[in-house]
Every structure is written in structure tokens, then in C-alpha cells.
């Protein structure tokens, strides 16, 4: 619990610092949100977990027949974004691992590009099942194993330390939802790419969206000019006509809380 809380505090600080420039860099995140909501109709009381600056939250508030949507994020500066200033939106600062709501509170739960920061899919699945009302639906877009593949492979050529967050496997998430009795109605996995002129601009973009945090804190003083040049050389192997790719492998899972069999 102690390490989890320390990691969550670092995540809150990192994304809080990134809030002002987040939308400029989060192109794949926006594409994922658009794909996630195709054909979906949300109603009643909705929870958006990891709302960020709120463009998905605002879209739901304006285009779905909801009563209210709670915009939850761990980073307070994100919740001050202009798009969250809407009469149907209630911003709340909280940790997705410990949802501060009563049982059966929501008719729908959505999340886009946020749950990858959690340290336990199983614990989140329990929280999701707890806060969903009977017959409540969920729509989740979760970066999974394979995300940042090219960057990780390039780094692996230089040393054995981990330089990016570790992403859970698709099956780990699906098993977690099923274990608590949630019904998975459909799922799909999609790849999203952003391209950069240089490795330096790619790394700068990761930092700008707060996505360069690790579950285990970095050791200090390990990277200098020589190592950066070596990483740039390794990343050139992956260059395409559009530029150097930043790859996100995203699980989109849709389901419902129906006849739960497990105690949560």
C-alpha cells in the first residue's frame, strides 16, 4: 500500500504539471476516445475515470441523454480545464484505485487512457463492480502490453533497466473483470500511433503528457548526452515515412453489471 500511494502521488504531480499542455500532445488519446464511443449511448448518472482536461467528458455531457457526469481525475489542475465547466459535469479529485462513491452509484462508467497507471487490475475491477448500478454499463479504453514497444526495444539495446511503465496484458484485464462477475459484451484491440521528427521530440511529448512516470522511481544520474545519442541511433531503426513512431496498443472493452455472482 505504501509504494502504491507514493506512485499515485507522483502520478498526480506529473499529470498536474502536464495539464497546461496536455491536449497539444495527446493526439492518440483523443483518437482512442472517439473510437471508444462509436455506437455507444450513455444515460443517467455517468462516471468518467481519469477525465484529464475533459474533452471526452464534455462530449458525453453534450451528446448523450445523461442526468449528470462525474469527472474524476487524480490531478487537480486537470479538473480546472475549461471543458469541464458545464452544468452537467461535476469535477472530483480522487484516485481511481479508491473510488469515493457509494455502492451502485452509476448507470455507466467510462475511462480512456487512464487505467494503465493502476497497480492492480483486480482491485479496480472490484471497485468498478461496486460503484456500478445493476445493469450499469462500462466502456473502457486501456493501453496494454505492447504499448511503447519500439521505444522499449530501443532502450533494451542500451541497458537492462526499465525506462517506461509496464503495461498489463489484455488477458489480465479481462480476467479481472470476469472474476468479479462483470459481463463482457464485446472487446477489441487497436493500435494508435503518433509520429515525431526526432527521438528527442518523442521523449519531450511523453513528458508533456505526464506519461514518463514509472511504478518504481528512477535512479538518478543514469542518463547523459552519450546515452541520449545512443537511444536516438537505436530509434532510427523504427523510422517510417511519417517519422519515428510512438505506439499505443489499446484494449477497448464494453460490458455490463448483470447478476453478480462474486462478493465485492
GROMACS .gro file of C-alpha atoms in nm:
model
  264
    1UNK     CA    1   0.000   0.000   0.000
    2UNK     CA    2   0.283   0.240   0.083
    3UNK     CA    3   0.454   0.202  -0.255
    4UNK     CA    4   0.118   0.229  -0.432
    5UNK     CA    5   0.038   0.555  -0.256
    6UNK     CA    6   0.381   0.700  -0.334
    7UNK     CA    7   0.338   0.608  -0.700
    8UNK     CA    8  -0.009   0.762  -0.708
    9UNK     CA    9   0.127   1.084  -0.557
   10UNK     CA   10   0.393   1.101  -0.828
   11UNK     CA   11   0.129   1.040  -1.095
   12UNK     CA   12  -0.084   1.323  -0.954
   13UNK     CA   13   0.213   1.559  -0.957
   14UNK     CA   14   0.323   1.454  -1.306
   15UNK     CA   15  -0.018   1.496  -1.467
   16UNK     CA   16  -0.086   1.812  -1.273
   17UNK     CA   17   0.229   1.963  -1.422
   18UNK     CA   18   0.126   1.840  -1.768
   19UNK     CA   19  -0.226   1.985  -1.761
   20UNK     CA   20  -0.149   2.311  -1.943
   21UNK     CA   21  -0.002   2.138  -2.249
   22UNK     CA   22  -0.173   1.801  -2.236
   23UNK     CA   23  -0.416   1.846  -2.525
   24UNK     CA   24  -0.142   1.962  -2.762
   25UNK     CA   25   0.035   1.626  -2.735
   26UNK     CA   26  -0.244   1.378  -2.656
   27UNK     CA   27  -0.346   1.302  -3.015
   28UNK     CA   28  -0.361   0.924  -2.977
   29UNK     CA   29  -0.565   0.969  -2.660
   30UNK     CA   30  -0.824   1.173  -2.847
   31UNK     CA   31  -0.841   0.921  -3.133
   32UNK     CA   32  -0.891   0.643  -2.879
   33UNK     CA   33  -1.174   0.832  -2.708
   34UNK     CA   34  -1.352   0.888  -3.038
   35UNK     CA   35  -1.327   0.521  -3.131
   36UNK     CA   36  -1.432   0.409  -2.783
   37UNK     CA   37  -1.763   0.593  -2.804
   38UNK     CA   38  -1.870   0.488  -3.154
   39UNK     CA   39  -2.221   0.343  -3.129
   40UNK     CA   40  -2.245   0.397  -2.753
   41UNK     CA   41  -2.536   0.573  -2.582
   42UNK     CA   42  -2.489   0.662  -2.216
   43UNK     CA   43  -2.778   0.754  -1.989
   44UNK     CA   44  -2.847   0.852  -1.629
   45UNK     CA   45  -2.559   0.909  -1.390
   46UNK     CA   46  -2.216   0.861  -1.552
   47UNK     CA   47  -1.860   0.845  -1.415
   48UNK     CA   48  -1.558   0.935  -1.630
   49UNK     CA   49  -1.244   0.795  -1.464
   50UNK     CA   50  -0.923   0.980  -1.545
   51UNK     CA   51  -1.104   1.256  -1.730
   52UNK     CA   52  -0.793   1.465  -1.794
   53UNK     CA   53  -0.880   1.801  -1.945
   54UNK     CA   54  -1.229   1.679  -2.019
   55UNK     CA   55  -1.286   1.660  -2.392
   56UNK     CA   56  -1.448   1.315  -2.363
   57UNK     CA   57  -1.645   1.425  -2.055
   58UNK     CA   58  -1.775   1.734  -2.235
   59UNK     CA   59  -1.870   1.533  -2.545
   60UNK     CA   60  -2.073   1.293  -2.329
   61UNK     CA   61  -2.238   1.581  -2.143
   62UNK     CA   62  -2.345   1.746  -2.469
   63UNK     CA   63  -2.437   1.447  -2.686
   64UNK     CA   64  -2.573   1.176  -2.456
   65UNK     CA   65  -2.905   1.174  -2.263
   66UNK     CA   66  -2.739   1.180  -1.920
   67UNK     CA   67  -2.850   1.333  -1.592
   68UNK     CA   68  -2.501   1.413  -1.471
   69UNK     CA   69  -2.143   1.307  -1.538
   70UNK     CA   70  -1.880   1.297  -1.263
   71UNK     CA   71  -1.536   1.389  -1.397
   72UNK     CA   72  -1.278   1.216  -1.179
   73UNK     CA   73  -0.904   1.275  -1.201
   74UNK     CA   74  -0.613   1.237  -0.962
   75UNK     CA   75  -0.456   1.567  -1.077
   76UNK     CA   76  -0.636   1.879  -0.955
   77UNK     CA   77  -0.504   2.110  -1.233
   78UNK     CA   78  -0.671   1.885  -1.492
   79UNK     CA   79  -1.008   1.946  -1.326
   80UNK     CA   80  -0.975   2.322  -1.377
   81UNK     CA   81  -0.985   2.284  -1.757
   82UNK     CA   82  -1.239   2.498  -1.941
   83UNK     CA   83  -1.410   2.197  -2.099
   84UNK     CA   84  -1.517   2.073  -1.756
   85UNK     CA   85  -1.708   2.393  -1.683
   86UNK     CA   86  -2.056   2.268  -1.771
   87UNK     CA   87  -2.377   2.239  -1.567
   88UNK     CA   88  -2.397   1.861  -1.614
   89UNK     CA   89  -2.034   1.798  -1.514
   90UNK     CA   90  -1.919   1.751  -1.153
   91UNK     CA   91  -1.536   1.752  -1.121
   92UNK     CA   92  -1.393   1.542  -0.836
   93UNK     CA   93  -1.028   1.488  -0.746
   94UNK     CA   94  -0.977   1.126  -0.644
   95UNK     CA   95  -0.773   0.813  -0.706
   96UNK     CA   96  -0.924   0.561  -0.948
   97UNK     CA   97  -0.798   0.282  -0.722
   98UNK     CA   98  -1.017   0.404  -0.434
   99UNK     CA   99  -1.340   0.542  -0.581
  100UNK     CA  100  -1.509   0.770  -0.324
  101UNK     CA  101  -1.865   0.670  -0.408
  102UNK     CA  102  -2.135   0.454  -0.253
  103UNK     CA  103  -2.228   0.117  -0.396
  104UNK     CA  104  -2.449   0.117  -0.707
  105UNK     CA  105  -2.391   0.489  -0.774
  106UNK     CA  106  -2.358   0.498  -1.154
  107UNK     CA  107  -2.553   0.383  -1.458
  108UNK     CA  108  -2.238   0.397  -1.671
  109UNK     CA  109  -1.862   0.420  -1.623
  110UNK     CA  110  -1.619   0.529  -1.894
  111UNK     CA  111  -1.244   0.564  -1.895
  112UNK     CA  112  -0.996   0.646  -2.170
  113UNK     CA  113  -0.616   0.616  -2.136
  114UNK     CA  114  -0.614   0.626  -1.756
  115UNK     CA  115  -0.634   0.278  -1.608
  116UNK     CA  116  -0.285   0.177  -1.723
  117UNK     CA  117  -0.148   0.371  -1.425
  118UNK     CA  118  -0.321   0.146  -1.173
  119UNK     CA  119  -0.110  -0.114  -0.996
  120UNK     CA  120  -0.386  -0.376  -0.964
  121UNK     CA  121  -0.646  -0.454  -1.235
  122UNK     CA  122  -0.813  -0.689  -0.986
  123UNK     CA  123  -0.868  -0.417  -0.728
  124UNK     CA  124  -1.002  -0.178  -0.991
  125UNK     CA  125  -1.243  -0.442  -1.122
  126UNK     CA  126  -1.383  -0.478  -0.771
  127UNK     CA  127  -1.428  -0.102  -0.743
  128UNK     CA  128  -1.592  -0.086  -1.085
  129UNK     CA  129  -1.839  -0.361  -0.996
  130UNK     CA  130  -1.910  -0.193  -0.664
  131UNK     CA  131  -1.998   0.154  -0.797
  132UNK     CA  132  -2.196   0.036  -1.099
  133UNK     CA  133  -2.571   0.007  -1.052
  134UNK     CA  134  -2.746  -0.313  -1.158
  135UNK     CA  135  -2.747  -0.333  -1.538
  136UNK     CA  136  -2.497  -0.047  -1.545
  137UNK     CA  137  -2.262  -0.040  -1.845
  138UNK     CA  138  -1.892   0.028  -1.880
  139UNK     CA  139  -1.678   0.141  -2.175
  140UNK     CA  140  -1.303   0.135  -2.113
  141UNK     CA  141  -1.000   0.207  -2.333
  142UNK     CA  142  -0.686   0.074  -2.165
  143UNK     CA  143  -0.329   0.079  -2.302
  144UNK     CA  144  -0.197  -0.275  -2.263
  145UNK     CA  145   0.119  -0.477  -2.314
  146UNK     CA  146   0.279  -0.379  -2.644
  147UNK     CA  147   0.239  -0.007  -2.580
  148UNK     CA  148   0.565   0.186  -2.642
  149UNK     CA  149   0.708  -0.132  -2.798
  150UNK     CA  150   0.959   0.038  -3.027
  151UNK     CA  151   1.084   0.270  -2.754
  152UNK     CA  152   1.124  -0.019  -2.511
  153UNK     CA  153   1.311  -0.227  -2.768
  154UNK     CA  154   1.547   0.062  -2.841
  155UNK     CA  155   1.615   0.118  -2.472
  156UNK     CA  156   1.677  -0.255  -2.424
  157UNK     CA  157   1.973  -0.228  -2.661
  158UNK     CA  158   2.140   0.016  -2.420
  159UNK     CA  159   2.082  -0.128  -2.071
  160UNK     CA  160   1.862  -0.371  -1.877
  161UNK     CA  161   1.681  -0.111  -1.664
  162UNK     CA  162   1.317  -0.036  -1.733
  163UNK     CA  163   1.258   0.317  -1.861
  164UNK     CA  164   0.881   0.314  -1.919
  165UNK     CA  165   0.584   0.193  -1.719
  166UNK     CA  166   0.495  -0.175  -1.753
  167UNK     CA  167   0.155  -0.235  -1.910
  168UNK     CA  168  -0.065  -0.527  -1.810
  169UNK     CA  169  -0.164  -0.790  -2.065
  170UNK     CA  170  -0.508  -0.780  -2.223
  171UNK     CA  171  -0.598  -1.114  -2.064
  172UNK     CA  172  -0.509  -0.983  -1.718
  173UNK     CA  173  -0.770  -0.709  -1.752
  174UNK     CA  174  -1.036  -0.938  -1.900
  175UNK     CA  175  -0.980  -1.199  -1.629
  176UNK     CA  176  -1.011  -0.929  -1.360
  177UNK     CA  177  -1.348  -0.809  -1.490
  178UNK     CA  178  -1.483  -1.160  -1.528
  179UNK     CA  179  -1.363  -1.267  -1.185
  180UNK     CA  180  -1.582  -1.009  -1.010
  181UNK     CA  181  -1.880  -1.118  -1.217
  182UNK     CA  182  -1.894  -0.838  -1.472
  183UNK     CA  183  -2.028  -0.939  -1.815
  184UNK     CA  184  -1.802  -0.853  -2.109
  185UNK     CA  185  -2.023  -0.792  -2.411
  186UNK     CA  186  -1.754  -0.705  -2.663
  187UNK     CA  187  -1.387  -0.622  -2.689
  188UNK     CA  188  -1.138  -0.510  -2.948
  189UNK     CA  189  -0.773  -0.415  -2.959
  190UNK     CA  190  -0.642  -0.130  -3.170
  191UNK     CA  191  -0.305   0.027  -3.236
  192UNK     CA  192  -0.267   0.405  -3.230
  193UNK     CA  193   0.045   0.586  -3.346
  194UNK     CA  194   0.190   0.932  -3.313
  195UNK     CA  195   0.493   1.023  -3.521
  196UNK     CA  196   0.781   1.256  -3.442
  197UNK     CA  197   1.064   1.414  -3.633
  198UNK     CA  198   1.317   1.306  -3.371
  199UNK     CA  199   1.358   1.086  -3.065
  200UNK     CA  200   1.410   1.399  -2.860
  201UNK     CA  201   1.068   1.537  -2.961
  202UNK     CA  202   0.911   1.197  -2.888
  203UNK     CA  203   1.053   1.194  -2.535
  204UNK     CA  204   0.951   1.556  -2.486
  205UNK     CA  205   0.593   1.466  -2.584
  206UNK     CA  206   0.583   1.178  -2.334
  207UNK     CA  207   0.698   1.417  -2.064
  208UNK     CA  208   0.446   1.682  -2.173
  209UNK     CA  209   0.152   1.444  -2.117
  210UNK     CA  210   0.293   1.314  -1.788
  211UNK     CA  211   0.344   0.965  -1.929
  212UNK     CA  212   0.708   0.921  -1.835
  213UNK     CA  213   0.642   0.809  -1.479
  214UNK     CA  214   0.750   0.467  -1.352
  215UNK     CA  215   0.593   0.250  -1.082
  216UNK     CA  216   0.944   0.222  -0.937
  217UNK     CA  217   1.126   0.557  -0.908
  218UNK     CA  218   1.419   0.610  -1.142
  219UNK     CA  219   1.773   0.605  -1.020
  220UNK     CA  220   1.926   0.946  -1.065
  221UNK     CA  221   2.221   1.037  -1.281
  222UNK     CA  222   2.200   0.747  -1.525
  223UNK     CA  223   2.136   0.934  -1.849
  224UNK     CA  224   2.372   1.176  -2.016
  225UNK     CA  225   2.442   1.307  -2.364
  226UNK     CA  226   2.608   0.983  -2.475
  227UNK     CA  227   2.314   0.768  -2.375
  228UNK     CA  228   2.066   1.000  -2.547
  229UNK     CA  229   2.268   0.984  -2.869
  230UNK     CA  230   2.272   0.604  -2.845
  231UNK     CA  231   1.895   0.595  -2.795
  232UNK     CA  232   1.842   0.827  -3.092
  233UNK     CA  233   2.056   0.595  -3.305
  234UNK     CA  234   1.858   0.289  -3.192
  235UNK     CA  235   1.524   0.459  -3.261
  236UNK     CA  236   1.623   0.543  -3.619
  237UNK     CA  237   1.574   0.174  -3.697
  238UNK     CA  238   1.199   0.227  -3.649
  239UNK     CA  239   1.166   0.548  -3.852
  240UNK     CA  240   0.888   0.543  -4.110
  241UNK     CA  241   0.791   0.793  -4.377
  242UNK     CA  242   0.574   0.980  -4.123
  243UNK     CA  243   0.854   0.991  -3.866
  244UNK     CA  244   0.958   0.797  -3.554
  245UNK     CA  245   0.655   0.611  -3.411
  246UNK     CA  246   0.515   0.622  -3.061
  247UNK     CA  247   0.291   0.317  -3.042
  248UNK     CA  248  -0.007   0.260  -2.813
  249UNK     CA  249  -0.176  -0.081  -2.802
  250UNK     CA  250  -0.525  -0.021  -2.664
  251UNK     CA  251  -0.784  -0.264  -2.535
  252UNK     CA  252  -1.141  -0.140  -2.569
  253UNK     CA  253  -1.379  -0.339  -2.354
  254UNK     CA  254  -1.754  -0.298  -2.320
  255UNK     CA  255  -1.970  -0.468  -2.063
  256UNK     CA  256  -2.240  -0.461  -1.800
  257UNK     CA  257  -2.306  -0.545  -1.437
  258UNK     CA  258  -2.557  -0.827  -1.458
  259UNK     CA  259  -2.631  -1.088  -1.190
  260UNK     CA  260  -2.304  -1.060  -1.000
  261UNK     CA  261  -2.200  -1.393  -0.852
  262UNK     CA  262  -1.895  -1.283  -0.653
  263UNK     CA  263  -1.879  -1.089  -0.333
  264UNK     CA  264  -1.723  -0.748  -0.384
   0.00000   0.00000   0.00000
